[in-house]
Structure formats: structure tokens, C-alpha cells
Coordinates of C-alpha atoms in Angstrom, one line a residue:
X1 CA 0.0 0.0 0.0
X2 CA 2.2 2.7 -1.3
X3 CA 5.4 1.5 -0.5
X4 CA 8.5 3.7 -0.3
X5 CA 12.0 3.5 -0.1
X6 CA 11.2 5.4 3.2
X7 CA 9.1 3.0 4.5
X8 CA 5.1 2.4 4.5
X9 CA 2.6 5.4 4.4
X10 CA -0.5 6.0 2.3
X11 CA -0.7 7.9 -1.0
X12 CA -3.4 10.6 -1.5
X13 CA -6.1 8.9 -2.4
X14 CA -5.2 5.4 -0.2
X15 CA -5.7 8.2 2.2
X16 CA -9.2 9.3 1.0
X17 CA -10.4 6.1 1.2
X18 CA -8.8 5.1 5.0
X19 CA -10.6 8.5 5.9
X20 CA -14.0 7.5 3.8
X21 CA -14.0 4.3 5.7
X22 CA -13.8 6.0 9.0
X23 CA -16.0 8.6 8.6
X24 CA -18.7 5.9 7.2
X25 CA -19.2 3.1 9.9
X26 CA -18.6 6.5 12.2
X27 CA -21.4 8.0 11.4
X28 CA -23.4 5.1 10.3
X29 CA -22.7 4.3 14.7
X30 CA -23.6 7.6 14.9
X31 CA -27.2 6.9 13.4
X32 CA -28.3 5.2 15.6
X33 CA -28.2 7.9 18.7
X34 CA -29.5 10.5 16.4
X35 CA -32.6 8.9 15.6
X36 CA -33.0 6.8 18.8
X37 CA -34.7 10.1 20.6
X38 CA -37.1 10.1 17.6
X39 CA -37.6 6.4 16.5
X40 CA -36.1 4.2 19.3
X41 CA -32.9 1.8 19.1
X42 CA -34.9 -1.1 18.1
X43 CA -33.6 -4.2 15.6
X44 CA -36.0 -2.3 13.1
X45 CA -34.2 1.0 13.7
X46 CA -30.7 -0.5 13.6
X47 CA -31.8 -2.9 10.5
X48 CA -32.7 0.3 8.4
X49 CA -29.4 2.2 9.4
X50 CA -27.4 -0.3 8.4
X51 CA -30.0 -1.0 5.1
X52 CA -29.5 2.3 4.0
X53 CA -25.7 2.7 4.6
X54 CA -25.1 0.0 2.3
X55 CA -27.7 0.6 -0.1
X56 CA -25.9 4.2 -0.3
X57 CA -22.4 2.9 -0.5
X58 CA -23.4 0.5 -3.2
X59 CA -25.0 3.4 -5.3
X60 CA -21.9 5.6 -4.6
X61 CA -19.6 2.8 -5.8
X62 CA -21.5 2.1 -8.7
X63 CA -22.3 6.1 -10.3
X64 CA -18.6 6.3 -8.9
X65 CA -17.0 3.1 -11.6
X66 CA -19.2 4.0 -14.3
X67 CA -17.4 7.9 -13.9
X68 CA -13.8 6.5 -12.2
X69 CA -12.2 6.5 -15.9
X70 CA -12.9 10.0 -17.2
X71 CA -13.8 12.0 -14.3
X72 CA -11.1 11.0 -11.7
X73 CA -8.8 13.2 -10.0
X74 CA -7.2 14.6 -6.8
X75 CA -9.4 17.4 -6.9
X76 CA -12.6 15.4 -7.2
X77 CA -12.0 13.7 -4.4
X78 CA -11.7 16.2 -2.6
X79 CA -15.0 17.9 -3.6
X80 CA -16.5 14.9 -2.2
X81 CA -14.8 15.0 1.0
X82 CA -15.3 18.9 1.2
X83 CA -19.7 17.7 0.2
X84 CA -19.3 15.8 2.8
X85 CA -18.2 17.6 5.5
X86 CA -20.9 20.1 4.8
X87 CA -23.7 17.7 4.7
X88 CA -22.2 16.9 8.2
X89 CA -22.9 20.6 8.9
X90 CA -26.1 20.4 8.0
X91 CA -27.1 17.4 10.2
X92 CA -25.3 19.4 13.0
X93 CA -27.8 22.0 12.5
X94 CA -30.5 20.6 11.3
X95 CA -30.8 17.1 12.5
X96 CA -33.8 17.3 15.0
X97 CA -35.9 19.3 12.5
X98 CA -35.4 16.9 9.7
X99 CA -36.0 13.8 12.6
X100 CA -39.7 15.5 13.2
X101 CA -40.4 16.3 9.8
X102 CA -40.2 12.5 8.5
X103 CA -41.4 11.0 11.8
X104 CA -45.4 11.4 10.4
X105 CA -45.3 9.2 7.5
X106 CA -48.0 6.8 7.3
X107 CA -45.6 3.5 7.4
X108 CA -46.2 0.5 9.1
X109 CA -44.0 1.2 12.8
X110 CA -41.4 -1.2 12.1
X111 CA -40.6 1.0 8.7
X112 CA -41.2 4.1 10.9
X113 CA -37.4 5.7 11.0
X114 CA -36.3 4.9 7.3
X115 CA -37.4 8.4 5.8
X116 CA -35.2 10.0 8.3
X117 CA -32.8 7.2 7.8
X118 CA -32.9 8.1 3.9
X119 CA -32.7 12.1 4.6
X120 CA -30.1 12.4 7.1
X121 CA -27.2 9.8 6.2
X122 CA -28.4 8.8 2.5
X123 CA -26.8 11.8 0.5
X124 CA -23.2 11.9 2.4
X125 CA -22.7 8.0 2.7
X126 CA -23.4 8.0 -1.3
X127 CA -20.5 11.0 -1.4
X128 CA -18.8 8.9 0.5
X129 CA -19.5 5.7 -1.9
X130 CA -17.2 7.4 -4.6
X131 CA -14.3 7.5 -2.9
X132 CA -13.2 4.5 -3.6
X133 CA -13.6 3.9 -7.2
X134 CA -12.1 6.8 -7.7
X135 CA -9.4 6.1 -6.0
X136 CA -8.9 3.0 -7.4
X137 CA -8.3 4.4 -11.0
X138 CA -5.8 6.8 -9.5
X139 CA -3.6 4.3 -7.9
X140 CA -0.1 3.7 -9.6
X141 CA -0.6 -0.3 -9.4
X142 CA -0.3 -2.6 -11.7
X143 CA -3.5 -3.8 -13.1
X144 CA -7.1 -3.8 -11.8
X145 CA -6.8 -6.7 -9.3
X146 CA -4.1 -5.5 -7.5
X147 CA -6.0 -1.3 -7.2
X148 CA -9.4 -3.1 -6.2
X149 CA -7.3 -5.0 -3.5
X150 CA -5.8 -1.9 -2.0
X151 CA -9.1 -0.2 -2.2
X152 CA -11.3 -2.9 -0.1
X153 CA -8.4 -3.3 2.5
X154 CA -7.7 0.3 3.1
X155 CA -11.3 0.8 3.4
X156 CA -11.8 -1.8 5.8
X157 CA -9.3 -1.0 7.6
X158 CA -10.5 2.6 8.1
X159 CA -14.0 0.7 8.7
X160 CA -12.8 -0.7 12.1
X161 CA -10.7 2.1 13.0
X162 CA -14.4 4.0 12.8
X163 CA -16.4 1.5 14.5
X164 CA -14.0 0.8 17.8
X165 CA -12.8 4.6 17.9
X166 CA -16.6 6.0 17.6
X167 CA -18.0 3.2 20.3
X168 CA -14.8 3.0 22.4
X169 CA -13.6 6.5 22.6
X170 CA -16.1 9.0 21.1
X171 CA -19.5 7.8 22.4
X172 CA -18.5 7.6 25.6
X173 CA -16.9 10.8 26.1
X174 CA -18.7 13.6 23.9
X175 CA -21.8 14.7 22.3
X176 CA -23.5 13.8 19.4
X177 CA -22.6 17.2 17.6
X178 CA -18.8 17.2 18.6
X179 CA -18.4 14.2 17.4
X180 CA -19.8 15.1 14.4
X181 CA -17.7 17.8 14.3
X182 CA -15.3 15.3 14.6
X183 CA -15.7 13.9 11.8
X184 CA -16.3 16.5 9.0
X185 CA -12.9 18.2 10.2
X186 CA -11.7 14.9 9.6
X187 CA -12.8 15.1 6.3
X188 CA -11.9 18.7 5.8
X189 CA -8.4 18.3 7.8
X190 CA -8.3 15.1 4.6
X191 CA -9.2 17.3 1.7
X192 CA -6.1 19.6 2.6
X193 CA -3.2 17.1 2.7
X194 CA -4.9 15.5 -0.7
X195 CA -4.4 19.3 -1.8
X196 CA -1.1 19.7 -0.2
X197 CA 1.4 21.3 -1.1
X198 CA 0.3 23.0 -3.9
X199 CA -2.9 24.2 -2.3
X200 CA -4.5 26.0 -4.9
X201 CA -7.0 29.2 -4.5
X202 CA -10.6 28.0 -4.9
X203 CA -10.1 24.5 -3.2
X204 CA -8.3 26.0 -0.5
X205 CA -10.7 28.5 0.3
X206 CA -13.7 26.3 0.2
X207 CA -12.1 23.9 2.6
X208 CA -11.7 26.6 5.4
X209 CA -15.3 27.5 4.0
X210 CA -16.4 24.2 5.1
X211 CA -13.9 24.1 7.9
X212 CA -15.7 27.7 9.7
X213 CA -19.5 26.1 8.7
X214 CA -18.8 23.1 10.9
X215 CA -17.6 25.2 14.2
X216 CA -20.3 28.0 13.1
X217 CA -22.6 24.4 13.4
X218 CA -21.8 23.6 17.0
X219 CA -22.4 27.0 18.2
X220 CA -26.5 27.4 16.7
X221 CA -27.6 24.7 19.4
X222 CA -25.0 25.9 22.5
X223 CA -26.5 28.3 23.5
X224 CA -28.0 25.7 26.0
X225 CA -31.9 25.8 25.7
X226 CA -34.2 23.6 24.4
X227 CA -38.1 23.0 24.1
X228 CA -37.3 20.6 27.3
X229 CA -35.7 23.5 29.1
X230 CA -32.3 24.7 30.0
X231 CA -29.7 21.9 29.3
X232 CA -27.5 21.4 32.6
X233 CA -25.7 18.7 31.7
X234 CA -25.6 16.3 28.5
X235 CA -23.2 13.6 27.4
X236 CA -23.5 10.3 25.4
X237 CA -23.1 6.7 27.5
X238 CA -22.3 3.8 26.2
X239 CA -25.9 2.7 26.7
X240 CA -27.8 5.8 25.4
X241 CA -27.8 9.8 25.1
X242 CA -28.3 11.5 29.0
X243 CA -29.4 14.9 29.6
X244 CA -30.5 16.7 32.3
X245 CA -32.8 20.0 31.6
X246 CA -34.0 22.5 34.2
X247 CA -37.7 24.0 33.2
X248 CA -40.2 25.8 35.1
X249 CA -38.5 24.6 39.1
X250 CA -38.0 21.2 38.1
X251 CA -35.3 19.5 37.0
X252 CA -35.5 16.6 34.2
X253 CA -33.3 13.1 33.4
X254 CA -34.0 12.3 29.6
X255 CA -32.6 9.0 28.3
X256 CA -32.3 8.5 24.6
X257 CA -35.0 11.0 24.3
X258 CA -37.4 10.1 26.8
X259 CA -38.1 11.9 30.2
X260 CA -37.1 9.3 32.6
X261 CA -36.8 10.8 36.0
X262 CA -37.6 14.4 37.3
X263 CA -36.9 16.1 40.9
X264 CA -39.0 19.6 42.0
X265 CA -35.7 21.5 42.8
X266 CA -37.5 23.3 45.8
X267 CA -38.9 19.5 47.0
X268 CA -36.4 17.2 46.1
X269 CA -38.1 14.1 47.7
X270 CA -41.9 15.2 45.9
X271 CA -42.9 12.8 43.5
X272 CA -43.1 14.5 40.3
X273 CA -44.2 12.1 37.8
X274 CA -47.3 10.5 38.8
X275 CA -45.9 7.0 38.2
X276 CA -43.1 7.4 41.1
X277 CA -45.9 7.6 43.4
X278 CA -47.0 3.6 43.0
X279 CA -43.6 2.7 44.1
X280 CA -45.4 2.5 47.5
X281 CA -48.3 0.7 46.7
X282 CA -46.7 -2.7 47.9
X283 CA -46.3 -1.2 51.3
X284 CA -50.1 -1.8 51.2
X285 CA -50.2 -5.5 50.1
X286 CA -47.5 -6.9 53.1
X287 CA -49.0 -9.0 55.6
X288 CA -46.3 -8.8 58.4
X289 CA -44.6 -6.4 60.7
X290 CA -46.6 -3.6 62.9
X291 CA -49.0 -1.4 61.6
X292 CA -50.7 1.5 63.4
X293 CA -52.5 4.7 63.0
X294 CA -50.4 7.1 64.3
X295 CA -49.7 10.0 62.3
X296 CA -45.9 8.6 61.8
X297 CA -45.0 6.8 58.9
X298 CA -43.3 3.6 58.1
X299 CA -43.0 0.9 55.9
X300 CA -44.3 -2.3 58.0
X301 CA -42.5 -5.6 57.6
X302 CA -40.5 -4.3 54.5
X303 CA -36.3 -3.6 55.7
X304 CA -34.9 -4.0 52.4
X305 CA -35.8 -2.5 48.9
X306 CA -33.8 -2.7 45.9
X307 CA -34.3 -1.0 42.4
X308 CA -33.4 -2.1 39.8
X309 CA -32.5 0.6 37.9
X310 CA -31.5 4.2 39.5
X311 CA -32.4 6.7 36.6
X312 CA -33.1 10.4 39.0
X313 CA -33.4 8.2 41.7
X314 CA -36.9 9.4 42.6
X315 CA -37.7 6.2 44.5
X316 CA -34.7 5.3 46.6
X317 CA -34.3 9.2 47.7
X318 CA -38.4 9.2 49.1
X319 CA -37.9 5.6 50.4
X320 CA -34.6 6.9 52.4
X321 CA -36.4 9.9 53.7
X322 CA -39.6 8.6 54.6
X323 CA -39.3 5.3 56.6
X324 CA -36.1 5.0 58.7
X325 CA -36.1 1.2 58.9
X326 CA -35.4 0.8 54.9
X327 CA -32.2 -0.2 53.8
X328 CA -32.1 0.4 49.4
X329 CA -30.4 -1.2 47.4
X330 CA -29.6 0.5 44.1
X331 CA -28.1 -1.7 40.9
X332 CA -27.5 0.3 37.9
X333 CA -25.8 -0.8 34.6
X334 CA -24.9 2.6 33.0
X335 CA -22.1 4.5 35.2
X336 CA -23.0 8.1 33.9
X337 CA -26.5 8.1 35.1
X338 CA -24.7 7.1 38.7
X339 CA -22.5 10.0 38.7
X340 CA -25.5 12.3 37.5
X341 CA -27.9 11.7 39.8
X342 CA -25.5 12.5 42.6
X343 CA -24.1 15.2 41.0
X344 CA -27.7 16.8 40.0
X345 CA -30.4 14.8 41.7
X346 CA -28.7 15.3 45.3
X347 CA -27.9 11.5 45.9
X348 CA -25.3 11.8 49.1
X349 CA -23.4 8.7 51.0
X350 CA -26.0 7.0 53.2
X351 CA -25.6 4.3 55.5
X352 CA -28.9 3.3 54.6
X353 CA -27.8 3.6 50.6
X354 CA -26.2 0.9 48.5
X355 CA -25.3 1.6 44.6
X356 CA -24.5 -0.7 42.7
X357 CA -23.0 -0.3 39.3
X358 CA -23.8 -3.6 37.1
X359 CA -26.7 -5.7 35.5
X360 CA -29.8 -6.4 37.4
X361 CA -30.0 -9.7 36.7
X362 CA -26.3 -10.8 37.3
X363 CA -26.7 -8.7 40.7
X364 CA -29.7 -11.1 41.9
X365 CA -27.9 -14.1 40.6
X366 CA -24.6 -13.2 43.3
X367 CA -26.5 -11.0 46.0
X368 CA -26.3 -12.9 49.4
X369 CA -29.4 -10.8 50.4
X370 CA -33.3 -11.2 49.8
X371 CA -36.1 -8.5 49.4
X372 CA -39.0 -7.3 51.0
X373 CA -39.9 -5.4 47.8
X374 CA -38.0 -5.5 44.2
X375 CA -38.7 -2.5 42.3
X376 CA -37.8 -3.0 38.4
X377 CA -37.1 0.2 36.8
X378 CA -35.3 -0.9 33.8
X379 CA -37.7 -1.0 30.8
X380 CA -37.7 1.6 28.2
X381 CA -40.7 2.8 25.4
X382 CA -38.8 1.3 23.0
X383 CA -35.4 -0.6 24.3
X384 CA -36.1 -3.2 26.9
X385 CA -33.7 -5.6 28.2
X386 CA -34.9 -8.8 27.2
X387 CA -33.3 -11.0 30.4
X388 CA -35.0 -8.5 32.7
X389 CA -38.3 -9.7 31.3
X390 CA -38.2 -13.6 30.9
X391 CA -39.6 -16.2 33.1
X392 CA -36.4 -17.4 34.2
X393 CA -35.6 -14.1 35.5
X394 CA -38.9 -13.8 37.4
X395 CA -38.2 -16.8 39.2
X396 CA -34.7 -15.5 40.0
X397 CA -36.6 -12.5 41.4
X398 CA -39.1 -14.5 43.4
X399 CA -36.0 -16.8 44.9
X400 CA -34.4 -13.5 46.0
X401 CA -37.8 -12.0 47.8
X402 CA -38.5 -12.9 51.7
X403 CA -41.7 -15.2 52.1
X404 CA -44.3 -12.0 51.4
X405 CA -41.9 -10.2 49.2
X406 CA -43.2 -8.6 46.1
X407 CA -42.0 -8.1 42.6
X408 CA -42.8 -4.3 41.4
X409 CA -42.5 -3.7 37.8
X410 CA -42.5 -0.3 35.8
X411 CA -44.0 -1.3 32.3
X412 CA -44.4 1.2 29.3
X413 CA -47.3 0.1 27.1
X414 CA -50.8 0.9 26.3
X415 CA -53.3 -1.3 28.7
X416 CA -55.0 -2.9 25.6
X417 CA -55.2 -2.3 21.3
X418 CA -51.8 -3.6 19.6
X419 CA -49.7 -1.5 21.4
X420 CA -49.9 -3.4 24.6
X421 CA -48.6 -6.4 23.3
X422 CA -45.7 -6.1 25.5
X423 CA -47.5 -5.2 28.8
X424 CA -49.6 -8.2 28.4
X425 CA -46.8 -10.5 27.4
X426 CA -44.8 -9.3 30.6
X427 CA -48.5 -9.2 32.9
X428 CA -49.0 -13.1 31.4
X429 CA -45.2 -14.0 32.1
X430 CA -45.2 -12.6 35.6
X431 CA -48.4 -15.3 36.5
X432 CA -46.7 -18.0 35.7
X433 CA -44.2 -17.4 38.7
X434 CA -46.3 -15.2 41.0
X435 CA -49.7 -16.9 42.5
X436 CA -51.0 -13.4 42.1
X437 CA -50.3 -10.5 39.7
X438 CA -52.1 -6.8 39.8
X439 CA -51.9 -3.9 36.9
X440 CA -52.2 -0.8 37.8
X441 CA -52.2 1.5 34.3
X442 CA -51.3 5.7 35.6
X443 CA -52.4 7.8 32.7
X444 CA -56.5 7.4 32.6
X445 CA -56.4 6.6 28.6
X446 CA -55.6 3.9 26.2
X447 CA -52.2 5.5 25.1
X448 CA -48.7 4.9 26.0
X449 CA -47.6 5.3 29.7
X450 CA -46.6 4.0 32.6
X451 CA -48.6 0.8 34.0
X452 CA -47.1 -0.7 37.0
X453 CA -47.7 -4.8 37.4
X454 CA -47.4 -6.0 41.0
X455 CA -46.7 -9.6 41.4
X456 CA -47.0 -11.0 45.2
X457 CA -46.0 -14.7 46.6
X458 CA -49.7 -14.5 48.8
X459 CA -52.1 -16.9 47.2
X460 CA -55.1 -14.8 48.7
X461 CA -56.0 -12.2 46.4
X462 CA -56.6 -8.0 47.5
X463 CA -59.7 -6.8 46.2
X464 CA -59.8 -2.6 45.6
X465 CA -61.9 -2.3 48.3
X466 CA -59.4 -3.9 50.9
X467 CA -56.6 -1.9 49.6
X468 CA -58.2 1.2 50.3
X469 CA -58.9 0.1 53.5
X470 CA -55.2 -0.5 54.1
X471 CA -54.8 2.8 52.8
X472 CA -56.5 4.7 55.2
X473 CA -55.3 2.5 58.4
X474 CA -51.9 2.1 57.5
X475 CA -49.3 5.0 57.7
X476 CA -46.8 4.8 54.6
X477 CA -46.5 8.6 54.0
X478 CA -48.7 9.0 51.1
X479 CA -52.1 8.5 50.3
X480 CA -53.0 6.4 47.2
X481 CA -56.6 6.6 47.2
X482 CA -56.3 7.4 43.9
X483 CA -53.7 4.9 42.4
X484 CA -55.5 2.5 44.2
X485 CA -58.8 3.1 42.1
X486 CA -56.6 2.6 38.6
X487 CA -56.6 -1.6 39.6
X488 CA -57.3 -3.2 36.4
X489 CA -58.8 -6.8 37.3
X490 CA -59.3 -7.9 33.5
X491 CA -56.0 -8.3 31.5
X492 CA -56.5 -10.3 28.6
X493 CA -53.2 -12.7 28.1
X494 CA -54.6 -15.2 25.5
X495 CA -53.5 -13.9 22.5
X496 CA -49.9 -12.9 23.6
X497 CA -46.8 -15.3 24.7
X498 CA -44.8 -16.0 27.8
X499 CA -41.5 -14.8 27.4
X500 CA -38.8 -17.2 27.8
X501 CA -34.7 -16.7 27.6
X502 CA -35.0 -18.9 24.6
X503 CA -37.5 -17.3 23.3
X504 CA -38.6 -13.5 24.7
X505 CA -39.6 -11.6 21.1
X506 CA -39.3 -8.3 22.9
X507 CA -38.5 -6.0 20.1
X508 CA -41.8 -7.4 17.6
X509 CA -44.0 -7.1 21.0
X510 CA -42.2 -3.4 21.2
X511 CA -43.0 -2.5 17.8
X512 CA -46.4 -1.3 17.8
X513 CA -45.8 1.5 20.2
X514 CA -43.2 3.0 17.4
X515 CA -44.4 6.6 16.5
X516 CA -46.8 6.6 19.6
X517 CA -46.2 9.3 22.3
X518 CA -45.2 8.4 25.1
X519 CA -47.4 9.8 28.2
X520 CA -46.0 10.9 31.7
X521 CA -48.2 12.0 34.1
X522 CA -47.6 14.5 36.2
X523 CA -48.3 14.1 40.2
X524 CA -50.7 16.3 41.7
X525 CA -49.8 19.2 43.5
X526 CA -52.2 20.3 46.6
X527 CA -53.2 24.2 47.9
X528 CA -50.2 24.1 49.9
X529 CA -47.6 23.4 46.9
X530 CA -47.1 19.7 48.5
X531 CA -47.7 16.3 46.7
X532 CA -47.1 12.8 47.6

């Protein structure tokens, strides 16, 4: 591959296509956290990204053979670098308005994210696509063979050097538009060695043309507002896109999108979302421990809690400051979302406090402890753990949970139609473990929101009526009158399977909800500013 007397190095346009490689499987990685806000990271979402990649590539190469022969030169490839890198601009900019304007397409779900798909990484991944055919004809090697050869493993090579350097070293450490920045400097920063040293006028200038559109780019949108408020903090995991975003008092956890957690900065421990608020309900369907009707709260027979799942941690910071008797547990796969909540959603050192950073099932598999109450905060709209959902794991759950112990699980679906195929699935998988199974849906309407399935080891089943009278003799803190009169005591499972680790077809049972909004309710706040 251009072999000197020197030693090895890369010609010009060896180099163009090392840099095309890179800058394609970058921002084809890239794709996917762009549109996962918009469409979710489902198979579907990640089958198109990669569909339309190499539908583009194969396009490029193609208009780029049929042209190689007459048309290529130093220069061209760098007018398709310099394109490029201002399409890359343009995404920069524009990227969330072109991701709403193609999200109402009346497409079947699963097909949902391919217009934006098309739009957004179609025209510079077919730029990209003529790289190397063009190259290829400007190689000084002997014969076709040997140029196609050089072509496919310089490519490839830049390839992985884009796909470990934009998941390894990128993703987790900056945003979505740096490293898009990133990579059109890349491109620009490539255009001018192909140019080098002669650097002629017009080229030259419309490189550092380029060059100032990309840094003009990053500094439309950081200015640090957004329709979600004023943008604290925001960074991109290895597991998703975080931000946090202050509006109107309170403040606001979005993963991949989608409001997760939120904290009243005035009332840190009020529930905000209305959801939060069940969390307590199984302090209501215990049998053991003390109960009185004193105006002092506390949690009866349950002494240990863990969440699976931190997010704000709305529930472990109300659990800690409400009934002194409750160690929590805390297991958490993504790092970043630890160090944010204590750095934004006041989570201190407490002896009553245990985080964990890791997976929630491999943490239930190894813990030495069992439960009073398991709280599974893990699911997503659109990206749920498969494991966290299977039989298998719910009897894992129920082997880890004292002898009335209870399974509490935050499920996002619609309570019936096609889009709660997965609440149903997950409702029907959870009664073959538990002897008893309650739904308790938190948003008043058939759309997407938050349904919360209780699953108990008591073969005696609550009625409403008994719950609300546990509400009003037990002290817990919070009354839940209301959340008690959401019971839904006809789930239809018939038509929907039990999901097993061999066979848990999460992402099909997902895919109705795909283009459906997503529906948080807010907690209700009394005449005296104070909620639950």
C-alpha cells in the first residue's frame, strides 16, 4: 500500500479512502443515537441504518465506476470530502428538525425511522460511496486486481478504526454534535493534505469555507436551551444519550430522548411524575410487621428494597427519607447516570444507601441478600432488556424476595389495542411465577404510559376495596386513594406469549408503540404546593 524506499505510508487517495472508511461506519454508529430520541434503538431501527448505509455505499460505488475513468482526479476527491463535511454541517444543525419532519409518514412502525434514515445519512454515505472507485483508478498499481485490492483493505481498515474509535472513545466521552464535528474536520483536515502542497485558491478557500461552517454548526444549538428547558448537563453513554434539563422549578433526566426521571428542585423528595408515586403501593399489600394509625410513617414488615434501575433516583431518595427502617439497594448498569444523579439529583453517601454499578439480573444471581420489595425500573418505550423480562428471571426475582416479598414492575405500554402487546406479554409471564399478579395502568387513557404490574407470593387475592382500606389504616407517608382506584382486574393474556430466555420476542412485542407518544403523568400538586 504505497510503498516507499522510506518505508510504508498512504498515497493521496489510499488516504481518502482510509478517511471514507472511518467517517462511514462512524457516522453510520452515529445513526443510531441520532434517531434513537425520535424512533427508538430497536432491531427495526438499527436494520434500516445499516440497510440504507449500504444501499448508499453500493450506489456511490456504482455512479462512482461508471465515472472513475474519465472523471477521476485529486481534486474530485476532494469535492467529495469537502460535500461531505458540509452535509455533516447540515445534520449538525438541522438534524432534530429533519427527525420530526419525517417522523409522520404513514408507514407501518417497524418501517417508521427509514425516511429519516434516507434524509439524514443517505446523501453523504453515497459521497462517501465514490471515494473509492475513484481512487482506485488513481492508484499507480499494476493492473485492476491489484488497485481493487488496496481499495477494499484500506477501506476496511478505516472501517474498524471507525467502528471501535466512535464506540470505544467517542460515544462515551462527547456529544452527538462534537463528534460530528469530529468527523467532518476529519474530512476537511483530509481534503487539505490530498491538496497539499500545492494548495490551490478555490479549493483551499472552500475547505476553510467548510472548515468555519462546521464550528459556526456547533455554536447554533449551545447556546443551551431547548423545548425541554435549559440543558444542565448532557453527554453520550455507552448505553444511550443522557441529559438533564432545568424548566419551570424542576429538573429533568431524559434517556435517549425520553423523560425518565424528574426532581422539584425546591422539594427534592416530591414525586413528580405521577408514576413514582406507585412505588409505594406494595407497602399496602405486606402482611407482616406492625401497623398502626399514628400519624408517623413507616414501611411495615418491608427492611430492604432494591431498584433495579436508578435513573433520577426518585424512588430510593423518598424511600430513604420517609421510613427509617429501609435499607435500598440500588443496581445500575450505565455509570453516567450514577454520577449524574448524585451530581444533579442530590444522591449523598448514606448508610442506609447501596449503589451498585452492574446488571440487574447478574446482581440477583450473586447477592447474598433477599427482598422485601424488588422494584424493576429498567424498561424503556422502545429498548427493553430482554433478560430483565423472561420467566427465568422472574423466578430468579421471586428466589431473592422474603416469604411475602413482592415483585414491582414499571412497564411502558398501552393497557390494551396492539400497542400493549408487551404489557400483556410481561403481565401473562409474571403469573406464571407469581400466585397473584395486579396492573395498575397511571395515565386514565388507552395511550402509551406507565402501567405498574405487582406480582406477590400471597395466594389470597386484595380486592380494591381492601386496599383502600389499608390505605386509610396504614401510615406509609402518602395516600394512594387514587392509584388504588386505577386496579385493572381484566387483563387479557390469551392472545400474547410468555417470554422465555429462549424465546422473549421483545422487540416485535415493542414495535407497535413505534411513533406513539409516550405519556408521563404529572403528580398532583395540593393548595399548599405539597404532593405525595
Amino acid at each position: 500500500m504505497g510503498a516507499t524506499d522510506t518505508g510504508w505510508q498512504l498515497d493521496k487517495p489510499e488516504l481518502a479512502v482510509f478517511v471514507s472508511g472511518v467517517a462511514s461506519m462512524g457516522l453510520e454508529i452515529l445513526a443510531g443515537r441520532m434517531v434513537a430520541p425520535q424512533f427508538g434503538s430497536s432491531i427495526y431501527t438499527w436494520g434500516s441504518i445499516i440497510g440504507v448505509f449500504l444501499a448508499a455505499l453500493s450506489l456511490g460505488y456504482w455512479r462512482g465506476g461508471k465515472q472513475a475513468a474519465e472523471r477521476a482526479t485529486n481534486s474530485k476527491l476532494v469535492v467529495l470530502l469537502l460535500a461531505t463535511a458540509a452535509y455533516v454541517a447540515l445534520l449538525i444543525v438541522g438534524g432534530d428538525l429533519m427527525l420530526r419532519g419525517t417522523s409522520g409518514f404513514p408507514l407501518p412502525p417497524r418501517f417508521a425511522s427509514l425516511p429519516a434514515i434516507v434524509l439524514l445519512f443517505g446523501p453523504p454515505t453515497y459521497l462517501l460511496g465514490f471515494i473509492s472507485p475513484y481512487a482506485a483508478e488513481l492508484m499507480p498499481k499494476d493492473g485492476t486486481g491489484e488497485a481493487s485490492g488496496h481499495v477494499y483493505a484500506v477501506g476496511t481498515i478505516g472501517s474498524i478504526v471507525g467502528a471501535f474509535g466512535t464506540t470505544f472513545l467517542l460515544i462515551p466521552t462527547l456529544s452527538v454534535d462534537i463528534i460530528g464535528l469530529v468527523f467532518g474536520l476529519l474530512l476537511v483536515g483530509t481534503s487539505l493534505v490530498v491538496l497539499f502542497p500545492e494548495l490551490p485558491g478555490r479549493p483551499t478557500v472552500g475547505a476553510v469555507a467548510v472548515a468555519l461552517l462546521l464550528i459556526g454548526s456547533i455554536a447554533v444549538p449551545s447556546v443551551g436551551y431547548s423545548v425541554t428547558g435549559e440543558v444542565v448537563h448532557e453527554t453520550q453513554t455507552p448505553y444511550q444519550e443522557l441529559r438533564v434539563s432545568d424548566l419551570g422549578g424542576t429538573r429533568t433526566l431524559y434517556l435517549d430522548g425520553q423523560r425518565h426521571s424528574a426532581m422539584d428542585l425546591d422539594q427534592p423528595t416530591r414525586h413528580v411524575f405521577e408514576y413514582t408515586r406507585y412505588f409505594h403501593l406494595p407497602l399496602l399489600m405486606t402482611d407482616g410487621g406492625s401497623w398502626d394509625d399514628t400519624n408517623e410513617s413507616h414501611a411495615g414488615s418491608v427492611d430492604r428494597v432494591l431498584f433495579v434501575g436508578g435513573g433520577g433516583f426518585t424512588g430510593p431518595r423518598r424511600f430513604l427519607a420517609e421510613y427509617e427502617n429501609v435499607t435500598v439497594d440500588v443496581v445500575e448498569i450505565d455509570p453516567e447516570v450514577i454520577d449524574v444523579s448524585r451530581e444533579y439529583f442530590g444522591v449523598e453517601d448514606h448508610p442506609r444507601l447501596n449503589v451498585h454499578n452492574g446488571d440487574g439480573r447478574q446482581f440477583l444471581r450473586e447477592t447474598n441478600h433477599t427482598y422485601d420489595l424488588v422494584v424493576m425500573d429498567a424498561y424503556k418505550k422502545d429498548k427493553v432488556p430482554f433478560h430483565l423480562t423472561t420467566v427465568e428471571f422472574m423466578e430468579l426475582a421471586r428466589d431473592r424476595l422474603d416469604e411475602d416479598g413482592i415483585l414491582f414492575a414499571n412497564v411502558i405500554s398501552a393497557p390494551s389495542g396492539s400497542a400493549s402487546q408487551f404489557y400483556r406479554s410481561e403481565y401473562r409471564t409474571m403469573e406464571e411465577v407469581f400466585p397473584q399478579v395486579y396492573s395498575f395502568p397511571t395515565a386514565g387513557a388507552n395511550v402509551v404510559q406507565n402501567i405498574e404490574v405487582v406480582a406477590t407470593k400471597d395466594d389470597e387475592r386484595l380486592t380494591r376495596e381492601e386496599l383502600l382500606a389499608r390505605n386509610d389504616r396504614r401510615s406509609i407517608g402518602i395516600d394512594l386513594s387514587s392509584e388504588i382506584r386505577t386496579l385493572d382486574s381484566d387483563v387479557a393474556t390469551g392472545d400474547v406469549p410468555i417470554l422465555r430466555d429462549d424465546d422473549a420476542p421483545v422487540d416485535a412485542l415493542l414495535e407497535p408503540m413505534a411513533g406513539q407518544q409516550y405519556v408521563v403523568t404529572r403528580a398532583t400538586v395540593n393548595a399548599t404546593g405539597a404532593a405525595g
